[in-house]
Coordinates of C-alpha atoms in Angstrom, one line a residue:
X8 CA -216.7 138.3 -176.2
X9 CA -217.5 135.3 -178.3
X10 CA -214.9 132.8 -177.3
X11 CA -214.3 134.5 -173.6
X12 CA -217.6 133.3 -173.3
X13 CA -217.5 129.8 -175.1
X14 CA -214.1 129.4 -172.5
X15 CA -216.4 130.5 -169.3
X16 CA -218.9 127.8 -170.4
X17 CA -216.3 125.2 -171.0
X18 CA -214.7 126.2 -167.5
X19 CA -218.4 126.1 -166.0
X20 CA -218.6 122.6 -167.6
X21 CA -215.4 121.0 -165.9
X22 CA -216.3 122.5 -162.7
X23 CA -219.5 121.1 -162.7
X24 CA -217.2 117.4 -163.8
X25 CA -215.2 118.1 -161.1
X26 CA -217.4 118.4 -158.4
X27 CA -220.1 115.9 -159.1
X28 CA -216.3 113.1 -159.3
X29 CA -215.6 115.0 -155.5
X30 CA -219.1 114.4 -154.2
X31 CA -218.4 110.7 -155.5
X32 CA -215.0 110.0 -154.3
X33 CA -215.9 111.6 -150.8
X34 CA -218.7 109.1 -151.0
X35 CA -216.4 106.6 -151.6
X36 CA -213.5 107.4 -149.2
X37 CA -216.5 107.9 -146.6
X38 CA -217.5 104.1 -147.3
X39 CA -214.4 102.6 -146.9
X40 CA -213.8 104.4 -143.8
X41 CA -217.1 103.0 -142.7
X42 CA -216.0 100.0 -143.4
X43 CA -213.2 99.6 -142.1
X44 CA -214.8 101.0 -138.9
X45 CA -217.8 98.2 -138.6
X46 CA -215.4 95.3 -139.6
X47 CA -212.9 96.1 -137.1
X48 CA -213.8 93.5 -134.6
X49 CA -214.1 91.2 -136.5
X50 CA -210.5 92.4 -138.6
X51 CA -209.1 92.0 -134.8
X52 CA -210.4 88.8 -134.1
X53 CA -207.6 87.3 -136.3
X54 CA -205.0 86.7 -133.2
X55 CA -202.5 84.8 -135.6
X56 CA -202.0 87.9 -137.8
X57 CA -202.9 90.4 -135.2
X58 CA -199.7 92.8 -136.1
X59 CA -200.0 92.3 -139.9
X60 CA -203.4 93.3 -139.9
X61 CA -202.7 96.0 -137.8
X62 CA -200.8 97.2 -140.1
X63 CA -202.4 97.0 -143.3
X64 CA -205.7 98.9 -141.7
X65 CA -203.3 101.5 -140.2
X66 CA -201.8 101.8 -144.1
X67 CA -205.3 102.1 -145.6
X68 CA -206.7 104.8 -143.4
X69 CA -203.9 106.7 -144.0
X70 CA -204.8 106.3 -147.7
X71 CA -208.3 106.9 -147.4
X72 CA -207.4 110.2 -145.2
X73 CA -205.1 111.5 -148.0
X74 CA -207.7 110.7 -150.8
X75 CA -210.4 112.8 -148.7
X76 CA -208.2 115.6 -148.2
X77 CA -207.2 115.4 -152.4
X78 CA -211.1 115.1 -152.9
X79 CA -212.0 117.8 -150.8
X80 CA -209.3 120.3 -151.8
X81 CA -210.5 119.4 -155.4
X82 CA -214.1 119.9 -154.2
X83 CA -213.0 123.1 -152.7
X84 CA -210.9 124.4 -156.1
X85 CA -213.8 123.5 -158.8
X86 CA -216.4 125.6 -156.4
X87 CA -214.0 128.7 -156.5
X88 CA -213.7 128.9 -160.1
X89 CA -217.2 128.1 -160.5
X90 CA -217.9 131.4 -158.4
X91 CA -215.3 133.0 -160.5
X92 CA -217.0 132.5 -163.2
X93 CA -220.5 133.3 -162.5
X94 CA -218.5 136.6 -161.1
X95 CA -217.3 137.3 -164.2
X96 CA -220.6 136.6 -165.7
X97 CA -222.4 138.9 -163.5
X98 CA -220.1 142.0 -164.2
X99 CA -220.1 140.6 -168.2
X100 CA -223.8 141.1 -168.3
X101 CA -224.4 144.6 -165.8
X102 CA -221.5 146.2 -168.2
X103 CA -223.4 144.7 -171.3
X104 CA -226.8 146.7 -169.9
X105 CA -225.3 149.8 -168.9
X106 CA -224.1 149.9 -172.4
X107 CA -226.8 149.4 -174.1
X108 CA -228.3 152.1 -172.0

């Protein structure tokens, strides 16, 4: 029980990593959205390179939509096993009290 336990608080730990690095790239990802957003008239006042820039923004949404998605599905995956655990937990401790009973 020893080490199962030393693995669930190791697991616990990296979850915890992994979320608080979601929480900051979805902050980040959110920002540069935001960015791009507020800047955009003045991005399209630049008639000479109109299509260019056009094109570049297009690209970098498209980046900043797959690094959401990648941050929330991590988001999503680190919360799972951190339920699994505390699951596991739970049952670990009930089945160590009926048996001492």
């Amino acid at each position: 029980a020893g080490d199962h336990e030393l693995e669930n608080a190791k697991v616990l730990l990296v979850c915890r990593e992994a979320e608080q690095a979601g929480r900051t790239a979805m902050n980040a990802c959110s920002a540069c959205a935001d960015f791009l957003v507020q800047k955009r008239p003045v991005i399209d006042e630049a008639e000479a390179i109109r299509a260019e820039v056009q094109n570049q923004v297009s690209a970098l949404q498209a980046r900043i939509q797959a690094a959401t998605s990648q941050a929330t599905e991590a988001l999503q995956r680190a919360r799972e096993s951190k339920d699994r655990i505390a699951r596991e937990v739970s049952s670990a401790a009930r089945a160590d009290q009926q048996a001492a009973v």
